[in-house]
């Protein structure tokens, strides 16, 4: 017995008992973010070419296990930056100081160029 037959039976039973039955067709929703990616029944696996490029076993050389940011993220997170540094505050302070120094140096260079251009005239 399929679902349409079951629904028709339920509707008939309700109508015989004096209930008014209406059917509302729901709007079809589009795919959510990430739902358009192809998946195998076993879950995310190593990427494979569409069609035969080399052979039936054509695949990438990556491992087929999820981990290290290889299979479930768009970009591998296996190198520098994959773990938070222990001294984050010091790193941020050094970065801010370097940015400020770079800006000061760029301003001095622009000023020196203006002075050289003015003296050349």
PDB file of C-alpha atoms in Angstrom:
ATOM      1  CA  UNK A   1       0.000   0.000   0.000  1.00  0.00           C
ATOM      2  CA  UNK A   2       1.546   3.294  -1.048  1.00  0.00           C
ATOM      3  CA  UNK A   3       1.175   6.667   0.611  1.00  0.00           C
ATOM      4  CA  UNK A   4      -1.396   8.014  -1.870  1.00  0.00           C
ATOM      5  CA  UNK A   5      -3.669   5.065  -1.244  1.00  0.00           C
ATOM      6  CA  UNK A   6      -3.283   5.568   2.508  1.00  0.00           C
ATOM      7  CA  UNK A   7      -4.072   9.282   2.208  1.00  0.00           C
ATOM      8  CA  UNK A   8      -7.144   8.590   0.090  1.00  0.00           C
ATOM      9  CA  UNK A   9      -8.346   6.096   2.704  1.00  0.00           C
ATOM     10  CA  UNK A  10      -7.872   8.631   5.503  1.00  0.00           C
ATOM     11  CA  UNK A  11      -9.688  11.325   3.500  1.00  0.00           C
ATOM     12  CA  UNK A  12     -12.622   8.984   2.814  1.00  0.00           C
ATOM     13  CA  UNK A  13     -12.871   8.045   6.510  1.00  0.00           C
ATOM     14  CA  UNK A  14     -12.840  11.711   7.571  1.00  0.00           C
ATOM     15  CA  UNK A  15     -15.430  12.718   4.971  1.00  0.00           C
ATOM     16  CA  UNK A  16     -17.741   9.875   6.070  1.00  0.00           C
ATOM     17  CA  UNK A  17     -17.526  11.135   9.633  1.00  0.00           C
ATOM     18  CA  UNK A  18     -18.594  14.629   8.489  1.00  0.00           C
ATOM     19  CA  UNK A  19     -15.217  16.383   8.435  1.00  0.00           C
ATOM     20  CA  UNK A  20     -14.232  18.736   5.609  1.00  0.00           C
ATOM     21  CA  UNK A  21     -10.887  17.739   4.138  1.00  0.00           C
ATOM     22  CA  UNK A  22      -8.703  20.119   2.176  1.00  0.00           C
ATOM     23  CA  UNK A  23      -5.307  19.421   0.674  1.00  0.00           C
ATOM     24  CA  UNK A  24      -2.667  22.129   0.601  1.00  0.00           C
ATOM     25  CA  UNK A  25       0.234  21.734  -1.791  1.00  0.00           C
ATOM     26  CA  UNK A  26       3.376  23.107  -0.232  1.00  0.00           C
ATOM     27  CA  UNK A  27       5.815  25.215  -2.216  1.00  0.00           C
ATOM     28  CA  UNK A  28       8.987  23.417  -3.267  1.00  0.00           C
ATOM     29  CA  UNK A  29      12.028  24.842  -1.571  1.00  0.00           C
ATOM     30  CA  UNK A  30      15.384  25.307  -3.255  1.00  0.00           C
ATOM     31  CA  UNK A  31      18.562  23.661  -2.096  1.00  0.00           C
ATOM     32  CA  UNK A  32      20.200  24.992   1.031  1.00  0.00           C
ATOM     33  CA  UNK A  33      23.827  26.020   1.134  1.00  0.00           C
ATOM     34  CA  UNK A  34      25.990  22.994   0.496  1.00  0.00           C
ATOM     35  CA  UNK A  35      23.151  20.710  -0.603  1.00  0.00           C
ATOM     36  CA  UNK A  36      24.061  20.924  -4.272  1.00  0.00           C
ATOM     37  CA  UNK A  37      27.426  19.274  -3.673  1.00  0.00           C
ATOM     38  CA  UNK A  38      27.479  15.662  -4.747  1.00  0.00           C
ATOM     39  CA  UNK A  39      27.920  13.105  -2.003  1.00  0.00           C
ATOM     40  CA  UNK A  40      28.371   9.399  -2.110  1.00  0.00           C
ATOM     41  CA  UNK A  41      26.225   7.185   0.139  1.00  0.00           C
ATOM     42  CA  UNK A  42      29.259   6.743   2.402  1.00  0.00           C
ATOM     43  CA  UNK A  43      29.563  10.483   2.960  1.00  0.00           C
ATOM     44  CA  UNK A  44      32.179  12.910   1.708  1.00  0.00           C
ATOM     45  CA  UNK A  45      34.951  11.188  -0.185  1.00  0.00           C
ATOM     46  CA  UNK A  46      37.909  12.238  -2.240  1.00  0.00           C
ATOM     47  CA  UNK A  47      36.994  14.249  -5.343  1.00  0.00           C
ATOM     48  CA  UNK A  48      36.618  12.334  -8.571  1.00  0.00           C
ATOM     49  CA  UNK A  49      36.545  13.461 -12.173  1.00  0.00           C
ATOM     50  CA  UNK A  50      33.279  13.334 -14.100  1.00  0.00           C
ATOM     51  CA  UNK A  51      33.762  10.768 -16.844  1.00  0.00           C
ATOM     52  CA  UNK A  52      36.796   8.649 -17.552  1.00  0.00           C
ATOM     53  CA  UNK A  53      39.992  10.652 -17.695  1.00  0.00           C
ATOM     54  CA  UNK A  54      42.594   7.994 -16.959  1.00  0.00           C
ATOM     55  CA  UNK A  55      40.731   4.959 -15.781  1.00  0.00           C
ATOM     56  CA  UNK A  56      37.819   3.861 -13.644  1.00  0.00           C
ATOM     57  CA  UNK A  57      39.924   4.555 -10.535  1.00  0.00           C
ATOM     58  CA  UNK A  58      40.617   8.199 -11.428  1.00  0.00           C
ATOM     59  CA  UNK A  59      40.754  10.226  -8.242  1.00  0.00           C
ATOM     60  CA  UNK A  60      42.864  12.752  -6.422  1.00  0.00           C
ATOM     61  CA  UNK A  61      45.845  11.717  -4.374  1.00  0.00           C
ATOM     62  CA  UNK A  62      44.351  12.965  -1.119  1.00  0.00           C
ATOM     63  CA  UNK A  63      43.372  10.596   1.634  1.00  0.00           C
ATOM     64  CA  UNK A  64      39.753   9.490   1.606  1.00  0.00           C
ATOM     65  CA  UNK A  65      39.266  10.062   5.318  1.00  0.00           C
ATOM     66  CA  UNK A  66      37.868  13.301   6.661  1.00  0.00           C
ATOM     67  CA  UNK A  67      40.307  15.180   8.793  1.00  0.00           C
ATOM     68  CA  UNK A  68      42.827  17.952   8.733  1.00  0.00           C
ATOM     69  CA  UNK A  69      40.413  20.122   6.816  1.00  0.00           C
ATOM     70  CA  UNK A  70      40.872  18.039   3.689  1.00  0.00           C
ATOM     71  CA  UNK A  71      37.435  16.650   2.905  1.00  0.00           C
ATOM     72  CA  UNK A  72      34.835  18.789   4.636  1.00  0.00           C
ATOM     73  CA  UNK A  73      36.191  22.264   3.993  1.00  0.00           C
ATOM     74  CA  UNK A  74      36.841  24.150   0.779  1.00  0.00           C
ATOM     75  CA  UNK A  75      40.432  25.002   1.726  1.00  0.00           C
ATOM     76  CA  UNK A  76      42.819  22.623   3.466  1.00  0.00           C
ATOM     77  CA  UNK A  77      43.768  23.823   6.931  1.00  0.00           C
ATOM     78  CA  UNK A  78      46.878  21.738   7.329  1.00  0.00           C
ATOM     79  CA  UNK A  79      49.629  24.328   7.353  1.00  0.00           C
ATOM     80  CA  UNK A  80      50.444  27.554   9.138  1.00  0.00           C
ATOM     81  CA  UNK A  81      47.412  28.917  10.920  1.00  0.00           C
ATOM     82  CA  UNK A  82      45.595  25.660  11.544  1.00  0.00           C
ATOM     83  CA  UNK A  83      45.992  26.081  15.312  1.00  0.00           C
ATOM     84  CA  UNK A  84      45.597  29.184  17.465  1.00  0.00           C
ATOM     85  CA  UNK A  85      48.876  30.524  18.798  1.00  0.00           C
ATOM     86  CA  UNK A  86      49.393  30.452  22.553  1.00  0.00           C
ATOM     87  CA  UNK A  87      50.499  34.072  22.792  1.00  0.00           C
ATOM     88  CA  UNK A  88      47.728  35.600  20.684  1.00  0.00           C
ATOM     89  CA  UNK A  89      47.811  38.930  22.531  1.00  0.00           C
ATOM     90  CA  UNK A  90      51.531  39.410  21.847  1.00  0.00           C
ATOM     91  CA  UNK A  91      51.099  38.459  18.198  1.00  0.00           C
ATOM     92  CA  UNK A  92      48.237  40.942  17.793  1.00  0.00           C
ATOM     93  CA  UNK A  93      50.238  43.717  19.485  1.00  0.00           C
ATOM     94  CA  UNK A  94      53.261  43.048  17.260  1.00  0.00           C
ATOM     95  CA  UNK A  95      50.982  43.128  14.198  1.00  0.00           C
ATOM     96  CA  UNK A  96      49.455  46.461  15.245  1.00  0.00           C
ATOM     97  CA  UNK A  97      52.920  47.937  15.848  1.00  0.00           C
ATOM     98  CA  UNK A  98      54.137  46.711  12.462  1.00  0.00           C
ATOM     99  CA  UNK A  99      51.084  48.195  10.701  1.00  0.00           C
ATOM    100  CA  UNK A 100      51.616  51.556  12.433  1.00  0.00           C
ATOM    101  CA  UNK A 101      55.326  51.560  11.526  1.00  0.00           C
ATOM    102  CA  UNK A 102      54.520  50.695   7.900  1.00  0.00           C
ATOM    103  CA  UNK A 103      52.008  53.540   7.696  1.00  0.00           C
ATOM    104  CA  UNK A 104      54.469  56.025   9.208  1.00  0.00           C
ATOM    105  CA  UNK A 105      57.167  54.938   6.769  1.00  0.00           C
ATOM    106  CA  UNK A 106      54.775  55.220   3.813  1.00  0.00           C
ATOM    107  CA  UNK A 107      53.804  58.755   4.915  1.00  0.00           C
ATOM    108  CA  UNK A 108      57.482  59.735   5.232  1.00  0.00           C
ATOM    109  CA  UNK A 109      58.179  58.317   1.765  1.00  0.00           C
ATOM    110  CA  UNK A 110      55.290  60.312   0.269  1.00  0.00           C
ATOM    111  CA  UNK A 111      56.513  63.473   1.984  1.00  0.00           C
ATOM    112  CA  UNK A 112      60.076  62.903   0.743  1.00  0.00           C
ATOM    113  CA  UNK A 113      58.760  62.446  -2.813  1.00  0.00           C
ATOM    114  CA  UNK A 114      56.824  65.729  -2.578  1.00  0.00           C
ATOM    115  CA  UNK A 115      59.905  67.571  -1.301  1.00  0.00           C
ATOM    116  CA  UNK A 116      62.101  66.087  -4.046  1.00  0.00           C
ATOM    117  CA  UNK A 117      59.502  67.032  -6.670  1.00  0.00           C
ATOM    118  CA  UNK A 118      59.299  70.601  -5.300  1.00  0.00           C
ATOM    119  CA  UNK A 119      63.109  70.975  -5.283  1.00  0.00           C
ATOM    120  CA  UNK A 120      63.378  69.616  -8.831  1.00  0.00           C
ATOM    121  CA  UNK A 121      61.225  72.473 -10.164  1.00  0.00           C
TER     122      UNK A 121
END
